Short mmCIF file of C-alpha atoms in Angstrom, two decimals:
data_model
loop_
_atom_site.label_atom_id
_atom_site.label_comp_id
_atom_site.label_asym_id
_atom_site.label_seq_id
_atom_site.Cartn_x
_atom_site.Cartn_y
_atom_site.Cartn_z
CA UNK A 1 -16.76 -12.12 -11.87
CA UNK A 2 -17.78 -10.86 -8.79
CA UNK A 3 -20.50 -13.91 -7.42
CA UNK A 4 -17.77 -16.40 -8.83
CA UNK A 5 -14.95 -15.20 -7.04
CA UNK A 6 -16.12 -17.24 -3.44
CA UNK A 7 -18.26 -20.03 -3.45
CA UNK A 8 -21.58 -19.57 -0.91
CA UNK A 9 -21.12 -21.33 2.46
CA UNK A 10 -24.13 -22.50 4.38
CA UNK A 11 -24.53 -23.76 7.77
CA UNK A 12 -26.07 -26.90 8.70
CA UNK A 13 -29.28 -25.32 8.86
CA UNK A 14 -28.65 -23.67 5.39
CA UNK A 15 -28.13 -20.28 6.39
CA UNK A 16 -25.65 -17.78 4.75
CA UNK A 17 -21.93 -18.25 6.14
CA UNK A 18 -20.03 -15.24 5.63
CA UNK A 19 -16.68 -15.51 4.31
CA UNK A 20 -13.60 -14.97 6.95
CA UNK A 21 -9.89 -13.78 6.97
CA UNK A 22 -8.82 -17.60 6.64
CA UNK A 23 -11.17 -18.23 3.92
CA UNK A 24 -9.23 -15.42 1.93
CA UNK A 25 -5.90 -15.92 3.02
CA UNK A 26 -4.92 -19.23 1.24
CA UNK A 27 -2.91 -22.27 3.17
CA UNK A 28 1.23 -21.83 1.80
CA UNK A 29 2.24 -23.61 -0.71
CA UNK A 30 5.40 -24.64 1.15
CA UNK A 31 4.74 -25.03 4.90
CA UNK A 32 8.28 -25.37 6.11
CA UNK A 33 6.81 -24.01 9.38
CA UNK A 34 4.91 -25.81 12.64
CA UNK A 35 1.73 -23.77 12.00
CA UNK A 36 -0.25 -22.18 9.51
CA UNK A 37 0.62 -18.98 8.00
CA UNK A 38 4.73 -19.70 8.47
CA UNK A 39 5.69 -20.76 4.93
CA UNK A 40 5.95 -20.00 1.54
CA UNK A 41 2.33 -19.15 0.41
CA UNK A 42 0.43 -17.10 -2.41
CA UNK A 43 0.99 -13.74 -0.64
CA UNK A 44 4.87 -14.25 -0.68
CA UNK A 45 4.81 -15.78 -4.38
CA UNK A 46 2.93 -12.52 -5.83
CA UNK A 47 5.23 -10.13 -4.26
CA UNK A 48 8.23 -12.10 -6.22
CA UNK A 49 5.59 -11.98 -8.99
CA UNK A 50 5.22 -8.32 -8.87
CA UNK A 51 9.03 -7.30 -8.80
CA UNK A 52 9.57 -9.45 -11.76
CA UNK A 53 6.52 -7.47 -13.32
CA UNK A 54 7.61 -4.30 -12.57
CA UNK A 55 11.13 -4.56 -13.48
CA UNK A 56 10.40 -6.12 -16.93
CA UNK A 57 7.57 -2.77 -17.37
CA UNK A 58 10.32 -0.37 -16.47
CA UNK A 59 13.15 -2.42 -18.79
CA UNK A 60 10.66 -2.14 -21.60
CA UNK A 61 9.33 1.24 -21.01
CA UNK A 62 12.69 2.62 -21.36
CA UNK A 63 14.49 0.51 -23.68
CA UNK A 64 13.51 2.37 -26.93
CA UNK A 65 12.73 5.82 -25.82
CA UNK A 66 11.31 7.73 -28.53
CA UNK A 67 10.31 11.44 -29.13
CA UNK A 68 6.73 10.16 -29.84
CA UNK A 69 6.56 7.45 -27.11
CA UNK A 70 5.25 4.37 -27.25
CA UNK A 71 2.27 3.05 -24.86
CA UNK A 72 5.11 1.12 -22.46
CA UNK A 73 7.10 4.41 -22.85
CA UNK A 74 4.21 6.27 -22.03
CA UNK A 75 3.04 4.71 -19.30
CA UNK A 76 6.19 4.38 -17.62
CA UNK A 77 7.12 8.40 -18.05
CA UNK A 78 3.81 9.01 -16.76
CA UNK A 79 4.42 7.08 -13.85
CA UNK A 80 8.01 8.22 -12.82
CA UNK A 81 6.81 12.05 -13.84
CA UNK A 82 3.90 11.92 -11.64
CA UNK A 83 5.97 10.72 -8.46
CA UNK A 84 8.96 13.13 -9.20
CA UNK A 85 7.21 16.14 -10.17
CA UNK A 86 4.11 16.01 -8.23
CA UNK A 87 5.32 14.21 -5.11
CA UNK A 88 9.36 14.38 -4.41
CA UNK A 89 9.61 17.82 -5.97
CA UNK A 90 6.68 19.45 -4.66
CA UNK A 91 6.87 18.13 -0.82
CA UNK A 92 10.77 17.31 -0.36
CA UNK A 93 11.93 20.53 -2.48
CA UNK A 94 13.55 21.42 -5.94
CA UNK A 95 16.83 21.82 -4.05
CA UNK A 96 16.87 18.17 -2.07
CA UNK A 97 14.29 16.12 -3.86
CA UNK A 98 16.39 14.24 -6.75
CA UNK A 99 18.26 11.37 -4.71
CA UNK A 100 15.07 10.36 -3.26
CA UNK A 101 12.92 10.05 -6.84
CA UNK A 102 14.18 6.34 -7.14
CA UNK A 103 13.18 5.00 -3.86
CA UNK A 104 9.84 6.71 -4.30
CA UNK A 105 9.04 5.60 -7.66
CA UNK A 106 10.23 2.05 -6.98
CA UNK A 107 7.72 2.22 -3.21
CA UNK A 108 4.65 3.84 -5.98
CA UNK A 109 5.08 1.08 -8.33
CA UNK A 110 5.39 -1.96 -5.89
CA UNK A 111 2.28 -0.81 -3.64
CA UNK A 112 0.29 0.03 -6.89
CA UNK A 113 1.03 -3.54 -8.53
CA UNK A 114 0.73 -5.30 -5.27
CA UNK A 115 -2.81 -3.32 -4.26
CA UNK A 116 -3.99 -4.21 -8.08
CA UNK A 117 -3.63 -7.71 -7.56
CA UNK A 118 -6.50 -7.75 -5.37
CA UNK A 119 -8.79 -6.82 -8.75
CA UNK A 120 -7.45 -9.29 -11.21
CA UNK A 121 -9.14 -12.41 -11.49
CA UNK A 122 -8.12 -15.68 -10.34
CA UNK A 123 -5.53 -13.84 -8.51
CA UNK A 124 -7.69 -11.70 -6.12
CA UNK A 125 -5.37 -11.13 -3.31
CA UNK A 126 -3.47 -7.96 -2.33
CA UNK A 127 -0.54 -8.64 -0.53
CA UNK A 128 -1.01 -5.51 1.23
CA UNK A 129 -3.85 -7.22 3.02
CA UNK A 130 -1.42 -9.20 5.16
CA UNK A 131 -0.13 -6.83 8.04
CA UNK A 132 3.48 -8.35 7.43
CA UNK A 133 3.69 -6.64 3.92
CA UNK A 134 2.78 -3.45 5.16
CA UNK A 135 4.88 -3.24 8.26
CA UNK A 136 7.91 -4.05 6.23
CA UNK A 137 7.27 -1.30 3.69
CA UNK A 138 6.65 1.22 6.65
CA UNK A 139 9.71 -0.35 8.70
CA UNK A 140 12.23 0.24 5.88
CA UNK A 141 10.59 3.87 5.50
CA UNK A 142 10.74 4.63 9.33
CA UNK A 143 14.47 3.59 9.07
CA UNK A 144 15.34 5.67 6.08
CA UNK A 145 14.30 8.77 7.60
CA UNK A 146 15.72 8.25 11.08
CA UNK A 147 19.24 7.99 9.25
CA UNK A 148 18.74 10.81 7.07
CA UNK A 149 17.66 12.97 9.93
CA UNK A 150 20.73 11.71 11.83
CA UNK A 151 22.82 12.47 8.56
CA UNK A 152 21.86 15.70 7.75
CA UNK A 153 21.76 17.05 12.03
CA UNK A 154 24.00 14.31 13.73
CA UNK A 155 22.53 13.18 17.34
CA UNK A 156 21.07 16.52 17.38
CA UNK A 157 18.23 15.29 14.97
CA UNK A 158 16.41 14.03 17.61
CA UNK A 159 16.41 17.22 19.57
CA UNK A 160 15.09 18.57 15.98
CA UNK A 161 12.04 15.71 16.15
CA UNK A 162 10.87 16.34 19.25
CA UNK A 163 11.55 19.91 20.29
CA UNK A 164 8.95 22.38 18.23
CA UNK A 165 10.31 25.79 18.13
CA UNK A 166 8.78 28.81 20.06
CA UNK A 167 7.31 26.33 22.47
CA UNK A 168 6.91 28.20 26.18
CA UNK A 169 8.91 26.22 28.94
CA UNK A 170 5.73 25.69 30.67
CA UNK A 171 4.46 23.15 27.79
CA UNK A 172 7.79 21.99 26.90
CA UNK A 173 7.86 18.73 28.79
CA UNK A 174 4.36 17.46 27.81
CA UNK A 175 5.04 18.44 24.42
CA UNK A 176 8.14 16.59 23.99
CA UNK A 177 6.69 13.64 25.27
CA UNK A 178 3.53 13.94 22.92
CA UNK A 179 5.95 14.29 20.10
CA UNK A 180 8.48 11.25 21.18
CA UNK A 181 5.12 8.97 20.75
CA UNK A 182 3.46 10.62 17.90
CA UNK A 183 6.67 10.78 15.87
CA UNK A 184 8.67 7.60 16.47
CA UNK A 185 5.78 5.26 17.56
CA UNK A 186 2.41 6.25 16.08
CA UNK A 187 3.65 7.38 12.82
CA UNK A 188 5.32 4.14 11.77
CA UNK A 189 2.36 2.60 12.92
CA UNK A 190 -0.55 4.52 11.40
CA UNK A 191 1.81 4.53 8.24
CA UNK A 192 1.36 0.84 7.63
CA UNK A 193 -2.01 0.20 9.49
CA UNK A 194 -3.60 2.62 6.90
CA UNK A 195 -2.28 0.91 3.76
CA UNK A 196 -3.00 -2.58 5.78
CA UNK A 197 -6.58 -1.98 6.70
CA UNK A 198 -7.86 -0.18 3.57
CA UNK A 199 -6.56 -3.63 1.26
CA UNK A 200 -8.28 -5.64 3.70
CA UNK A 201 -11.60 -3.98 4.27
CA UNK A 202 -11.95 -3.45 0.54
CA UNK A 203 -10.76 -7.07 0.07
CA UNK A 204 -13.41 -8.53 2.61
CA UNK A 205 -16.31 -6.20 1.18
CA UNK A 206 -15.66 -7.52 -2.37
CA UNK A 207 -15.72 -11.19 -1.07
CA UNK A 208 -18.54 -10.50 1.12
CA UNK A 209 -20.82 -9.42 -2.10
CA UNK A 210 -19.68 -12.01 -3.97
CA UNK A 211 -20.30 -14.83 -1.29
CA UNK A 212 -23.70 -13.22 -0.61
CA UNK A 213 -24.15 -12.81 -4.40
CA UNK A 214 -23.72 -16.51 -4.92
CA UNK A 215 -25.89 -17.71 -1.95
CA UNK A 216 -28.89 -15.39 -2.82
CA UNK A 217 -28.62 -16.97 -6.48
CA UNK A 218 -28.44 -20.51 -5.85
CA UNK A 219 -29.35 -21.11 -2.65
CA UNK A 220 -32.69 -19.27 -2.21
CA UNK A 221 -36.39 -19.01 -4.02
CA UNK A 222 -38.85 -16.58 -4.87
CA UNK A 223 -37.84 -12.60 -4.82
CA UNK A 224 -34.75 -13.47 -3.34
CA UNK A 225 -32.67 -14.17 -6.47
CA UNK A 226 -33.83 -10.60 -7.03
CA UNK A 227 -32.25 -9.17 -4.22
CA UNK A 228 -28.69 -11.22 -5.23
CA UNK A 229 -28.59 -9.42 -8.49
CA UNK A 230 -28.90 -6.57 -6.73
CA UNK A 231 -26.01 -7.40 -4.44
CA UNK A 232 -23.77 -8.31 -7.28
CA UNK A 233 -24.65 -4.81 -8.61
CA UNK A 234 -23.55 -3.28 -5.37
CA UNK A 235 -20.47 -5.65 -5.28
CA UNK A 236 -19.49 -4.65 -9.23
CA UNK A 237 -19.73 -0.59 -7.95
CA UNK A 238 -17.62 -1.61 -4.79
CA UNK A 239 -15.21 -3.58 -7.29
CA UNK A 240 -14.51 -0.33 -9.25
CA UNK A 241 -14.35 1.59 -6.16
CA UNK A 242 -11.77 -0.56 -4.92
CA UNK A 243 -9.67 -0.58 -7.71
CA UNK A 244 -9.57 3.39 -7.40
CA UNK A 245 -8.86 2.79 -3.72
CA UNK A 246 -5.95 0.57 -4.60
CA UNK A 247 -4.59 3.59 -6.52
CA UNK A 248 -4.93 6.31 -3.92
CA UNK A 249 -3.58 4.02 -1.60
CA UNK A 250 -0.58 4.02 -3.35
CA UNK A 251 -0.49 7.53 -3.89
CA UNK A 252 -0.82 8.06 -0.16
CA UNK A 253 1.98 6.08 1.23
CA UNK A 254 4.40 7.18 -0.98
CA UNK A 255 3.12 10.92 -0.35
CA UNK A 256 3.84 10.32 3.75
CA UNK A 257 6.94 8.80 3.05
CA UNK A 258 8.16 11.89 0.97
CA UNK A 259 6.61 14.12 4.19
CA UNK A 260 8.36 12.35 6.46
CA UNK A 261 11.79 12.47 4.64
CA UNK A 262 10.84 16.50 4.13
CA UNK A 263 10.79 16.49 8.03
CA UNK A 264 13.87 14.49 8.64
CA UNK A 265 16.01 16.77 6.24
CA UNK A 266 14.63 20.12 7.22
CA UNK A 267 16.24 22.73 9.49
CA UNK A 268 13.70 23.43 11.65
CA UNK A 269 10.98 21.20 13.13
#
């Protein structure tokens, strides 16, 4: 599957041409915008598909609950309990975690499915490799923990967020400036770009291994096809590793969300 994922591209002299981002992000299905990339495309279609799949899965998992769970119930309960107990309860605290379980579970399943789309044959596009998806998710989380902080502390939340306790007065001004930048500017950017950059990089590496293998196997002669077999084997290894990274990044995003929520509702900075 790996070497067939992307056809080998050659230049006029017959040399290998590496795939680009434009090769991976297909033209829009309904290009209502004036420029490329402004319409309804495969990425948006997959986002809608993920919502439908997750909704169907959760309904199927909870429809007929039994003492001995079936496969859907087992998978659904395992995912839910993992986020509830290992993320929400452990990080937010037993006293405050319950109201935030639904949003954390929803985020986890949504990001997980959209990441795994990159490893499914014929789909092969993690929608989170588009920076807009990552920005939207991080933006919603950003607004959520700020609103929660204001709800818990009032307008004084901004003081709680940027003025650490116990800092000597001589260092207070630079520390406050650093906290403002790191909390309200750097935090949402890193939250989104970590997901986007990891998914895009993994997608590009697999595409490069695929197109490189296809080129070496079909466009070269002599001992070069042997190198193509080795490249294909490395691509398969990267493909399996990318599945692990896709699951891990869904966990990391939700983990950081819980950390930010906990920080916004806690009494001390």
